[in-house]
Amino acid sequence: MLYHRRFSVSFQKIIILLAIEMFATCRGAAVPVAALPAVPLAKLTPVDPGLNYDPHPQYTYAYDVQDSLTGDSKTQQESRDGDVVSGSYSFIEADGTRRIVEYTADPVNGFNAVVHREPVAFIKPVVKVAPVAFHP
C-alpha cells in the first residue's frame, strides 16, 4: 500500500509538471492550427450522383447455417422489389426454442415484423472437442 501511495503521488507530480510545461510553452494560449504539422489529404474525384441511382432496386438473398459441431442453426432470406422489402429469419434461442421473425417494409406501412416461437423437437448436444497440444 505504501508503494502504491508513493507511486500515485509521483505520478501526480509528473502530470502537474507536464501541465505547467505545456501551459508555459503555449504561453497560456491554445496551440494555433498553423503550428500543427500538415497532413496530406487524399484528393477525391467527384462522383456523378446519377450514376449510382437505381430507380427500382431489386435483389434477393438467402442463407442457411446448420452446424452439427456447435449446434448452430439459423436461416435468413430477404427480397426487395423497389421500395418493398420482405423477408424472414430464424435462430435457436438459449432456452431451446426457435424464434422466427417475418418482416415487411414499404413506404406506406413502414417496417412491420411478426415474431413466432416454436419448440424445437430435438436439440443435438454440442460435441466436445479435445484440445490440441502444441509441441515446438
PDB file of N, CA and C in Angstrom, residues 11-110:
ATOM      1  N   PHE A  11       3.272  10.084  -9.691  1.00  0.00           N
ATOM      2  CA  PHE A  11       2.559  10.190 -10.953  1.00  0.00           C
ATOM      3  C   PHE A  11       1.806  11.517 -11.018  1.00  0.00           C
ATOM      4  N   GLN A  12       1.205  11.923  -9.907  1.00  0.00           N
ATOM      5  CA  GLN A  12       0.501  13.198  -9.868  1.00  0.00           C
ATOM      6  C   GLN A  12       1.464  14.359 -10.098  1.00  0.00           C
ATOM      7  N   LYS A  13       2.654  14.293  -9.510  1.00  0.00           N
ATOM      8  CA  LYS A  13       3.650  15.351  -9.703  1.00  0.00           C
ATOM      9  C   LYS A  13       4.062  15.446 -11.164  1.00  0.00           C
ATOM     10  N   ILE A  14       4.234  14.300 -11.810  1.00  0.00           N
ATOM     11  CA  ILE A  14       4.620  14.300 -13.220  1.00  0.00           C
ATOM     12  C   ILE A  14       3.523  14.943 -14.069  1.00  0.00           C
ATOM     13  N   ILE A  15       2.280  14.603 -13.805  1.00  0.00           N
ATOM     14  CA  ILE A  15       1.164  15.183 -14.563  1.00  0.00           C
ATOM     15  C   ILE A  15       1.115  16.688 -14.362  1.00  0.00           C
ATOM     16  N   ILE A  16       1.297  17.148 -13.134  1.00  0.00           N
ATOM     17  CA  ILE A  16       1.265  18.582 -12.849  1.00  0.00           C
ATOM     18  C   ILE A  16       2.413  19.293 -13.563  1.00  0.00           C
ATOM     19  N   LEU A  17       3.618  18.703 -13.527  1.00  0.00           N
ATOM     20  CA  LEU A  17       4.759  19.309 -14.211  1.00  0.00           C
ATOM     21  C   LEU A  17       4.531  19.375 -15.718  1.00  0.00           C
ATOM     22  N   LEU A  18       3.974  18.321 -16.307  1.00  0.00           N
ATOM     23  CA  LEU A  18       3.685  18.334 -17.746  1.00  0.00           C
ATOM     24  C   LEU A  18       2.651  19.404 -18.090  1.00  0.00           C
ATOM     25  N   ALA A  19       1.641  19.566 -17.243  1.00  0.00           N
ATOM     26  CA  ALA A  19       0.629  20.592 -17.487  1.00  0.00           C
ATOM     27  C   ALA A  19       1.236  21.984 -17.408  1.00  0.00           C
ATOM     28  N   ILE A  20       2.107  22.223 -16.422  1.00  0.00           N
ATOM     29  CA  ILE A  20       2.769  23.529 -16.292  1.00  0.00           C
ATOM     30  C   ILE A  20       3.658  23.782 -17.509  1.00  0.00           C
ATOM     31  N   GLU A  21       4.381  22.765 -17.954  1.00  0.00           N
ATOM     32  CA  GLU A  21       5.261  22.923 -19.115  1.00  0.00           C
ATOM     33  C   GLU A  21       4.450  23.231 -20.372  1.00  0.00           C
ATOM     34  N   MET A  22       3.329  22.542 -20.556  1.00  0.00           N
ATOM     35  CA  MET A  22       2.501  22.789 -21.731  1.00  0.00           C
ATOM     36  C   MET A  22       1.940  24.202 -21.687  1.00  0.00           C
ATOM     37  N   PHE A  23       1.505  24.629 -20.503  1.00  0.00           N
ATOM     38  CA  PHE A  23       0.964  25.976 -20.352  1.00  0.00           C
ATOM     39  C   PHE A  23       2.031  27.019 -20.669  1.00  0.00           C
ATOM     40  N   ALA A  24       3.259  26.780 -20.182  1.00  0.00           N
ATOM     41  CA  ALA A  24       4.357  27.719 -20.436  1.00  0.00           C
ATOM     42  C   ALA A  24       4.726  27.737 -21.917  1.00  0.00           C
ATOM     43  N   THR A  25       4.741  26.588 -22.552  1.00  0.00           N
ATOM     44  CA  THR A  25       5.085  26.513 -23.968  1.00  0.00           C
ATOM     45  C   THR A  25       4.057  27.252 -24.812  1.00  0.00           C
ATOM     46  N   CYS A  26       2.810  27.093 -24.477  1.00  0.00           N
ATOM     47  CA  CYS A  26       1.748  27.727 -25.249  1.00  0.00           C
ATOM     48  C   CYS A  26       1.503  29.170 -24.808  1.00  0.00           C
ATOM     49  N   ARG A  27       2.175  29.598 -23.753  1.00  0.00           N
ATOM     50  CA  ARG A  27       2.017  30.947 -23.191  1.00  0.00           C
ATOM     51  C   ARG A  27       0.552  31.223 -22.841  1.00  0.00           C
ATOM     52  N   GLY A  28      -0.090  30.196 -22.347  1.00  0.00           N
ATOM     53  CA  GLY A  28      -1.464  30.359 -21.894  1.00  0.00           C
ATOM     54  C   GLY A  28      -2.493  30.365 -23.007  1.00  0.00           C
ATOM     55  N   ALA A  29      -2.054  30.199 -24.241  1.00  0.00           N
ATOM     56  CA  ALA A  29      -2.992  30.235 -25.364  1.00  0.00           C
ATOM     57  C   ALA A  29      -3.144  28.843 -25.963  1.00  0.00           C
ATOM     58  N   ALA A  30      -4.152  28.691 -26.740  1.00  0.00           N
ATOM     59  CA  ALA A  30      -4.340  27.421 -27.442  1.00  0.00           C
ATOM     60  C   ALA A  30      -3.279  27.299 -28.523  1.00  0.00           C
ATOM     61  N   VAL A  31      -2.950  26.072 -28.878  1.00  0.00           N
ATOM     62  CA  VAL A  31      -1.963  25.835 -29.933  1.00  0.00           C
ATOM     63  C   VAL A  31      -2.588  26.244 -31.257  1.00  0.00           C
ATOM     64  N   PRO A  32      -1.934  27.173 -32.004  1.00  0.00           N
ATOM     65  CA  PRO A  32      -2.519  27.587 -33.285  1.00  0.00           C
ATOM     66  C   PRO A  32      -2.495  26.447 -34.291  1.00  0.00           C
ATOM     67  N   VAL A  33      -3.461  26.434 -35.169  1.00  0.00           N
ATOM     68  CA  VAL A  33      -3.576  25.374 -36.165  1.00  0.00           C
ATOM     69  C   VAL A  33      -2.359  25.365 -37.075  1.00  0.00           C
ATOM     70  N   ALA A  34      -1.785  26.543 -37.349  1.00  0.00           N
ATOM     71  CA  ALA A  34      -0.615  26.616 -38.228  1.00  0.00           C
ATOM     72  C   ALA A  34       0.584  25.899 -37.620  1.00  0.00           C
ATOM     73  N   ALA A  35       0.608  25.756 -36.284  1.00  0.00           N
ATOM     74  CA  ALA A  35       1.734  25.103 -35.637  1.00  0.00           C
ATOM     75  C   ALA A  35       1.663  23.589 -35.772  1.00  0.00           C
ATOM     76  N   LEU A  36       0.507  23.072 -36.101  1.00  0.00           N
ATOM     77  CA  LEU A  36       0.363  21.626 -36.252  1.00  0.00           C
ATOM     78  C   LEU A  36       0.896  21.203 -37.613  1.00  0.00           C
ATOM     79  N   PRO A  37       1.489  20.009 -37.704  1.00  0.00           N
ATOM     80  CA  PRO A  37       2.004  19.567 -38.999  1.00  0.00           C
ATOM     81  C   PRO A  37       0.861  19.327 -39.985  1.00  0.00           C
ATOM     82  N   ALA A  38       1.116  19.662 -41.222  1.00  0.00           N
ATOM     83  CA  ALA A  38       0.105  19.479 -42.258  1.00  0.00           C
ATOM     84  C   ALA A  38       0.039  18.008 -42.645  1.00  0.00           C
ATOM     85  N   VAL A  39      -1.142  17.481 -42.714  1.00  0.00           N
ATOM     86  CA  VAL A  39      -1.354  16.093 -43.098  1.00  0.00           C
ATOM     87  C   VAL A  39      -1.916  16.098 -44.520  1.00  0.00           C
ATOM     88  N   PRO A  40      -1.230  15.441 -45.443  1.00  0.00           N
ATOM     89  CA  PRO A  40      -1.753  15.448 -46.812  1.00  0.00           C
ATOM     90  C   PRO A  40      -3.063  14.666 -46.886  1.00  0.00           C
ATOM     91  N   LEU A  41      -4.026  15.245 -47.560  1.00  0.00           N
ATOM     92  CA  LEU A  41      -5.320  14.595 -47.717  1.00  0.00           C
ATOM     93  C   LEU A  41      -5.421  13.989 -49.104  1.00  0.00           C
ATOM     94  N   ALA A  42      -6.118  12.894 -49.190  1.00  0.00           N
ATOM     95  CA  ALA A  42      -6.333  12.265 -50.497  1.00  0.00           C
ATOM     96  C   ALA A  42      -7.306  13.118 -51.289  1.00  0.00           C
ATOM     97  N   LYS A  43      -7.029  13.270 -52.548  1.00  0.00           N
ATOM     98  CA  LYS A  43      -7.925  14.040 -53.407  1.00  0.00           C
ATOM     99  C   LYS A  43      -9.016  13.106 -53.918  1.00  0.00           C
ATOM    100  N   LEU A  44     -10.244  13.516 -53.698  1.00  0.00           N
ATOM    101  CA  LEU A  44     -11.382  12.703 -54.108  1.00  0.00           C
ATOM    102  C   LEU A  44     -11.920  13.200 -55.441  1.00  0.00           C
ATOM    103  N   THR A  45     -12.251  12.274 -56.278  1.00  0.00           N
ATOM    104  CA  THR A  45     -12.844  12.607 -57.561  1.00  0.00           C
ATOM    105  C   THR A  45     -14.342  12.736 -57.373  1.00  0.00           C
ATOM    106  N   PRO A  46     -14.938  13.790 -57.843  1.00  0.00           N
ATOM    107  CA  PRO A  46     -16.391  13.917 -57.677  1.00  0.00           C
ATOM    108  C   PRO A  46     -17.123  12.804 -58.425  1.00  0.00           C
ATOM    109  N   VAL A  47     -18.178  12.315 -57.803  1.00  0.00           N
ATOM    110  CA  VAL A  47     -18.964  11.228 -58.390  1.00  0.00           C
ATOM    111  C   VAL A  47     -20.301  11.801 -58.829  1.00  0.00           C
ATOM    112  N   ASP A  48     -20.679  11.460 -60.020  1.00  0.00           N
ATOM    113  CA  ASP A  48     -21.967  11.895 -60.541  1.00  0.00           C
ATOM    114  C   ASP A  48     -23.059  11.099 -59.822  1.00  0.00           C
ATOM    115  N   PRO A  49     -23.933  11.764 -59.055  1.00  0.00           N
ATOM    116  CA  PRO A  49     -24.955  11.016 -58.314  1.00  0.00           C
ATOM    117  C   PRO A  49     -25.900  10.249 -59.219  1.00  0.00           C
ATOM    118  N   GLY A  50     -26.021  10.652 -60.463  1.00  0.00           N
ATOM    119  CA  GLY A  50     -26.900   9.939 -61.386  1.00  0.00           C
ATOM    120  C   GLY A  50     -26.378   8.566 -61.764  1.00  0.00           C
ATOM    121  N   LEU A  51     -25.078   8.345 -61.598  1.00  0.00           N
ATOM    122  CA  LEU A  51     -24.513   7.047 -61.968  1.00  0.00           C
ATOM    123  C   LEU A  51     -24.888   5.941 -60.993  1.00  0.00           C
ATOM    124  N   ASN A  52     -25.062   6.267 -59.714  1.00  0.00           N
ATOM    125  CA  ASN A  52     -25.312   5.246 -58.698  1.00  0.00           C
ATOM    126  C   ASN A  52     -26.789   5.093 -58.345  1.00  0.00           C
ATOM    127  N   TYR A  53     -27.655   5.825 -58.970  1.00  0.00           N
ATOM    128  CA  TYR A  53     -29.064   5.778 -58.620  1.00  0.00           C
ATOM    129  C   TYR A  53     -29.794   4.713 -59.424  1.00  0.00           C
ATOM    130  N   ASP A  54     -30.478   3.842 -58.701  1.00  0.00           N
ATOM    131  CA  ASP A  54     -31.314   2.821 -59.336  1.00  0.00           C
ATOM    132  C   ASP A  54     -32.759   3.148 -58.956  1.00  0.00           C
ATOM    133  N   PRO A  55     -33.599   3.551 -59.888  1.00  0.00           N
ATOM    134  CA  PRO A  55     -34.960   3.948 -59.537  1.00  0.00           C
ATOM    135  C   PRO A  55     -35.828   2.787 -59.050  1.00  0.00           C
ATOM    136  N   HIS A  56     -35.437   1.574 -59.359  1.00  0.00           N
ATOM    137  CA  HIS A  56     -36.222   0.409 -58.938  1.00  0.00           C
ATOM    138  C   HIS A  56     -35.264  -0.725 -58.530  1.00  0.00           C
ATOM    139  N   PRO A  57     -34.638  -0.615 -57.327  1.00  0.00           N
ATOM    140  CA  PRO A  57     -33.677  -1.653 -56.927  1.00  0.00           C
ATOM    141  C   PRO A  57     -34.367  -2.986 -56.668  1.00  0.00           C
ATOM    142  N   GLN A  58     -33.667  -4.041 -57.043  1.00  0.00           N
ATOM    143  CA  GLN A  58     -34.189  -5.391 -56.827  1.00  0.00           C
ATOM    144  C   GLN A  58     -33.047  -6.300 -56.387  1.00  0.00           C
ATOM    145  N   TYR A  59     -33.321  -7.131 -55.392  1.00  0.00           N
ATOM    146  CA  TYR A  59     -32.357  -8.152 -55.001  1.00  0.00           C
ATOM    147  C   TYR A  59     -33.075  -9.238 -54.220  1.00  0.00           C
ATOM    148  N   THR A  60     -32.440 -10.372 -54.141  1.00  0.00           N
ATOM    149  CA  THR A  60     -32.896 -11.499 -53.333  1.00  0.00           C
ATOM    150  C   THR A  60     -31.662 -12.200 -52.802  1.00  0.00           C
ATOM    151  N   TYR A  61     -31.677 -12.527 -51.524  1.00  0.00           N
ATOM    152  CA  TYR A  61     -30.583 -13.327 -50.974  1.00  0.00           C
ATOM    153  C   TYR A  61     -31.124 -14.224 -49.870  1.00  0.00           C
ATOM    154  N   ALA A  62     -30.368 -15.257 -49.587  1.00  0.00           N
ATOM    155  CA  ALA A  62     -30.753 -16.196 -48.534  1.00  0.00           C
ATOM    156  C   ALA A  62     -29.520 -16.948 -48.069  1.00  0.00           C
ATOM    157  N   TYR A  63     -29.553 -17.384 -46.818  1.00  0.00           N
ATOM    158  CA  TYR A  63     -28.512 -18.277 -46.320  1.00  0.00           C
ATOM    159  C   TYR A  63     -29.098 -19.189 -45.263  1.00  0.00           C
ATOM    160  N   ASP A  64     -28.400 -20.293 -45.045  1.00  0.00           N
ATOM    161  CA  ASP A  64     -28.842 -21.302 -44.087  1.00  0.00           C
ATOM    162  C   ASP A  64     -27.603 -21.891 -43.434  1.00  0.00           C
ATOM    163  N   VAL A  65     -27.575 -21.894 -42.113  1.00  0.00           N
ATOM    164  CA  VAL A  65     -26.448 -22.456 -41.360  1.00  0.00           C
ATOM    165  C   VAL A  65     -26.984 -23.592 -40.502  1.00  0.00           C
ATOM    166  N   GLN A  66     -26.423 -24.774 -40.666  1.00  0.00           N
ATOM    167  CA  GLN A  66     -26.764 -25.934 -39.843  1.00  0.00           C
ATOM    168  C   GLN A  66     -25.440 -26.583 -39.441  1.00  0.00           C
ATOM    169  N   ASP A  67     -24.923 -26.224 -38.296  1.00  0.00           N
ATOM    170  CA  ASP A  67     -23.614 -26.701 -37.856  1.00  0.00           C
ATOM    171  C   ASP A  67     -23.794 -27.755 -36.768  1.00  0.00           C
ATOM    172  N   SER A  68     -23.554 -28.998 -37.107  1.00  0.00           N
ATOM    173  CA  SER A  68     -23.746 -30.081 -36.146  1.00  0.00           C
ATOM    174  C   SER A  68     -22.666 -30.084 -35.063  1.00  0.00           C
ATOM    175  N   LEU A  69     -21.510 -29.495 -35.340  1.00  0.00           N
ATOM    176  CA  LEU A  69     -20.435 -29.457 -34.349  1.00  0.00           C
ATOM    177  C   LEU A  69     -20.771 -28.518 -33.195  1.00  0.00           C
ATOM    178  N   THR A  70     -21.289 -27.328 -33.508  1.00  0.00           N
ATOM    179  CA  THR A  70     -21.602 -26.341 -32.467  1.00  0.00           C
ATOM    180  C   THR A  70     -23.075 -26.304 -32.112  1.00  0.00           C
ATOM    181  N   GLY A  71     -23.927 -26.910 -32.937  1.00  0.00           N
ATOM    182  CA  GLY A  71     -25.364 -26.851 -32.692  1.00  0.00           C
ATOM    183  C   GLY A  71     -25.996 -25.574 -33.228  1.00  0.00           C
ATOM    184  N   ASP A  72     -25.241 -24.776 -33.968  1.00  0.00           N
ATOM    185  CA  ASP A  72     -25.745 -23.524 -34.515  1.00  0.00           C
ATOM    186  C   ASP A  72     -26.733 -23.822 -35.641  1.00  0.00           C
ATOM    187  N   SER A  73     -27.883 -23.166 -35.588  1.00  0.00           N
ATOM    188  CA  SER A  73     -28.908 -23.370 -36.608  1.00  0.00           C
ATOM    189  C   SER A  73     -29.608 -22.044 -36.834  1.00  0.00           C
ATOM    190  N   LYS A  74     -29.428 -21.462 -38.030  1.00  0.00           N
ATOM    191  CA  LYS A  74     -30.087 -20.205 -38.341  1.00  0.00           C
ATOM    192  C   LYS A  74     -30.290 -20.073 -39.842  1.00  0.00           C
ATOM    193  N   THR A  75     -31.298 -19.310 -40.206  1.00  0.00           N
ATOM    194  CA  THR A  75     -31.598 -19.068 -41.615  1.00  0.00           C
ATOM    195  C   THR A  75     -32.020 -17.615 -41.788  1.00  0.00           C
ATOM    196  N   GLN A  76     -31.863 -17.116 -42.994  1.00  0.00           N
ATOM    197  CA  GLN A  76     -32.388 -15.803 -43.341  1.00  0.00           C
ATOM    198  C   GLN A  76     -32.624 -15.746 -44.830  1.00  0.00           C
ATOM    199  N   GLN A  77     -33.682 -15.045 -45.229  1.00  0.00           N
ATOM    200  CA  GLN A  77     -33.951 -14.772 -46.631  1.00  0.00           C
ATOM    201  C   GLN A  77     -34.602 -13.402 -46.697  1.00  0.00           C
ATOM    202  N   GLU A  78     -34.275 -12.659 -47.769  1.00  0.00           N
ATOM    203  CA  GLU A  78     -34.845 -11.331 -47.947  1.00  0.00           C
ATOM    204  C   GLU A  78     -34.957 -11.025 -49.428  1.00  0.00           C
ATOM    205  N   SER A  79     -36.005 -10.297 -49.792  1.00  0.00           N
ATOM    206  CA  SER A  79     -36.228  -9.876 -51.175  1.00  0.00           C
ATOM    207  C   SER A  79     -36.619  -8.410 -51.181  1.00  0.00           C
ATOM    208  N   ARG A  80     -36.185  -7.719 -52.219  1.00  0.00           N
ATOM    209  CA  ARG A  80     -36.567  -6.324 -52.399  1.00  0.00           C
ATOM    210  C   ARG A  80     -37.009  -6.122 -53.832  1.00  0.00           C
ATOM    211  N   ASP A  81     -38.111  -5.407 -53.966  1.00  0.00           N
ATOM    212  CA  ASP A  81     -38.618  -5.046 -55.282  1.00  0.00           C
ATOM    213  C   ASP A  81     -39.035  -3.578 -55.190  1.00  0.00           C
ATOM    214  N   GLY A  82     -38.176  -2.701 -55.630  1.00  0.00           N
ATOM    215  CA  GLY A  82     -38.438  -1.271 -55.495  1.00  0.00           C
ATOM    216  C   GLY A  82     -38.330  -0.852 -54.047  1.00  0.00           C
ATOM    217  N   ASP A  83     -39.391  -0.249 -53.516  1.00  0.00           N
ATOM    218  CA  ASP A  83     -39.385   0.200 -52.118  1.00  0.00           C
ATOM    219  C   ASP A  83     -40.017  -0.808 -51.172  1.00  0.00           C
ATOM    220  N   VAL A  84     -40.326  -1.996 -51.663  1.00  0.00           N
ATOM    221  CA  VAL A  84     -40.966  -3.024 -50.829  1.00  0.00           C
ATOM    222  C   VAL A  84     -39.938  -4.102 -50.501  1.00  0.00           C
ATOM    223  N   VAL A  85     -39.720  -4.313 -49.203  1.00  0.00           N
ATOM    224  CA  VAL A  85     -38.778  -5.337 -48.733  1.00  0.00           C
ATOM    225  C   VAL A  85     -39.547  -6.332 -47.886  1.00  0.00           C
ATOM    226  N   SER A  86     -39.276  -7.615 -48.087  1.00  0.00           N
ATOM    227  CA  SER A  86     -39.892  -8.646 -47.248  1.00  0.00           C
ATOM    228  C   SER A  86     -38.864  -9.737 -47.000  1.00  0.00           C
ATOM    229  N   GLY A  87     -39.005 -10.379 -45.869  1.00  0.00           N
ATOM    230  CA  GLY A  87     -38.068 -11.447 -45.554  1.00  0.00           C
ATOM    231  C   GLY A  87     -38.398 -12.106 -44.235  1.00  0.00           C
ATOM    232  N   SER A  88     -37.525 -13.015 -43.847  1.00  0.00           N
ATOM    233  CA  SER A  88     -37.677 -13.705 -42.569  1.00  0.00           C
ATOM    234  C   SER A  88     -36.321 -14.230 -42.135  1.00  0.00           C
ATOM    235  N   TYR A  89     -36.207 -14.450 -40.825  1.00  0.00           N
ATOM    236  CA  TYR A  89     -35.021 -15.107 -40.300  1.00  0.00           C
ATOM    237  C   TYR A  89     -35.420 -15.927 -39.089  1.00  0.00           C
ATOM    238  N   SER A  90     -34.603 -16.920 -38.778  1.00  0.00           N
ATOM    239  CA  SER A  90     -34.877 -17.755 -37.610  1.00  0.00           C
ATOM    240  C   SER A  90     -33.569 -18.200 -36.993  1.00  0.00           C
ATOM    241  N   PHE A  91     -33.631 -18.493 -35.703  1.00  0.00           N
ATOM    242  CA  PHE A  91     -32.468 -18.990 -34.985  1.00  0.00           C
ATOM    243  C   PHE A  91     -32.940 -19.688 -33.717  1.00  0.00           C
ATOM    244  N   ILE A  92     -32.060 -20.510 -33.154  1.00  0.00           N
ATOM    245  CA  ILE A  92     -32.361 -21.222 -31.917  1.00  0.00           C
ATOM    246  C   ILE A  92     -31.970 -20.326 -30.745  1.00  0.00           C
ATOM    247  N   GLU A  93     -32.913 -20.096 -29.842  1.00  0.00           N
ATOM    248  CA  GLU A  93     -32.630 -19.264 -28.674  1.00  0.00           C
ATOM    249  C   GLU A  93     -31.992 -20.103 -27.576  1.00  0.00           C
ATOM    250  N   ALA A  94     -31.518 -19.429 -26.549  1.00  0.00           N
ATOM    251  CA  ALA A  94     -30.823 -20.111 -25.457  1.00  0.00           C
ATOM    252  C   ALA A  94     -31.721 -21.108 -24.723  1.00  0.00           C
ATOM    253  N   ASP A  95     -33.033 -20.843 -24.692  1.00  0.00           N
ATOM    254  CA  ASP A  95     -33.935 -21.763 -23.993  1.00  0.00           C
ATOM    255  C   ASP A  95     -34.357 -22.949 -24.858  1.00  0.00           C
ATOM    256  N   GLY A  96     -33.822 -23.061 -26.079  1.00  0.00           N
ATOM    257  CA  GLY A  96     -34.090 -24.213 -26.929  1.00  0.00           C
ATOM    258  C   GLY A  96     -35.235 -24.028 -27.896  1.00  0.00           C
ATOM    259  N   THR A  97     -35.898 -22.883 -27.877  1.00  0.00           N
ATOM    260  CA  THR A  97     -36.967 -22.639 -28.834  1.00  0.00           C
ATOM    261  C   THR A  97     -36.398 -21.976 -30.085  1.00  0.00           C
ATOM    262  N   ARG A  98     -37.146 -22.102 -31.165  1.00  0.00           N
ATOM    263  CA  ARG A  98     -36.747 -21.442 -32.415  1.00  0.00           C
ATOM    264  C   ARG A  98     -37.550 -20.152 -32.532  1.00  0.00           C
ATOM    265  N   ARG A  99     -36.850 -19.035 -32.735  1.00  0.00           N
ATOM    266  CA  ARG A  99     -37.516 -17.762 -32.982  1.00  0.00           C
ATOM    267  C   ARG A  99     -37.556 -17.548 -34.488  1.00  0.00           C
ATOM    268  N   ILE A 100     -38.744 -17.255 -34.986  1.00  0.00           N
ATOM    269  CA  ILE A 100     -38.939 -16.984 -36.403  1.00  0.00           C
ATOM    270  C   ILE A 100     -39.514 -15.574 -36.521  1.00  0.00           C
ATOM    271  N   VAL A 101     -38.845 -14.730 -37.278  1.00  0.00           N
ATOM    272  CA  VAL A 101     -39.292 -13.358 -37.485  1.00  0.00           C
ATOM    273  C   VAL A 101     -39.583 -13.178 -38.968  1.00  0.00           C
ATOM    274  N   GLU A 102     -40.813 -12.778 -39.278  1.00  0.00           N
ATOM    275  CA  GLU A 102     -41.203 -12.469 -40.649  1.00  0.00           C
ATOM    276  C   GLU A 102     -41.461 -10.968 -40.706  1.00  0.00           C
ATOM    277  N   TYR A 103     -40.847 -10.285 -41.682  1.00  0.00           N
ATOM    278  CA  TYR A 103     -40.956  -8.834 -41.715  1.00  0.00           C
ATOM    279  C   TYR A 103     -41.221  -8.323 -43.124  1.00  0.00           C
ATOM    280  N   THR A 104     -41.821  -7.138 -43.170  1.00  0.00           N
ATOM    281  CA  THR A 104     -42.041  -6.412 -44.413  1.00  0.00           C
ATOM    282  C   THR A 104     -41.763  -4.934 -44.141  1.00  0.00           C
ATOM    283  N   ALA A 105     -41.392  -4.230 -45.191  1.00  0.00           N
ATOM    284  CA  ALA A 105     -41.189  -2.787 -45.090  1.00  0.00           C
ATOM    285  C   ALA A 105     -41.584  -2.160 -46.414  1.00  0.00           C
ATOM    286  N   ASP A 106     -42.358  -1.083 -46.340  1.00  0.00           N
ATOM    287  CA  ASP A 106     -42.735  -0.344 -47.545  1.00  0.00           C
ATOM    288  C   ASP A 106     -42.994   1.108 -47.155  1.00  0.00           C
ATOM    289  N   PRO A 107     -43.085   2.000 -48.130  1.00  0.00           N
ATOM    290  CA  PRO A 107     -43.255   3.417 -47.806  1.00  0.00           C
ATOM    291  C   PRO A 107     -44.593   3.754 -47.142  1.00  0.00           C
ATOM    292  N   VAL A 108     -45.606   2.946 -47.338  1.00  0.00           N
ATOM    293  CA  VAL A 108     -46.925   3.243 -46.784  1.00  0.00           C
ATOM    294  C   VAL A 108     -47.044   2.754 -45.340  1.00  0.00           C
ATOM    295  N   ASN A 109     -46.669   1.497 -45.082  1.00  0.00           N
ATOM    296  CA  ASN A 109     -46.859   0.893 -43.756  1.00  0.00           C
ATOM    297  C   ASN A 109     -45.616   0.908 -42.886  1.00  0.00           C
ATOM    298  N   GLY A 110     -44.477   1.284 -43.417  1.00  0.00           N
ATOM    299  CA  GLY A 110     -43.239   1.275 -42.642  1.00  0.00           C
ATOM    300  C   GLY A 110     -42.748  -0.144 -42.428  1.00  0.00           C
TER     301      GLY A 110
END
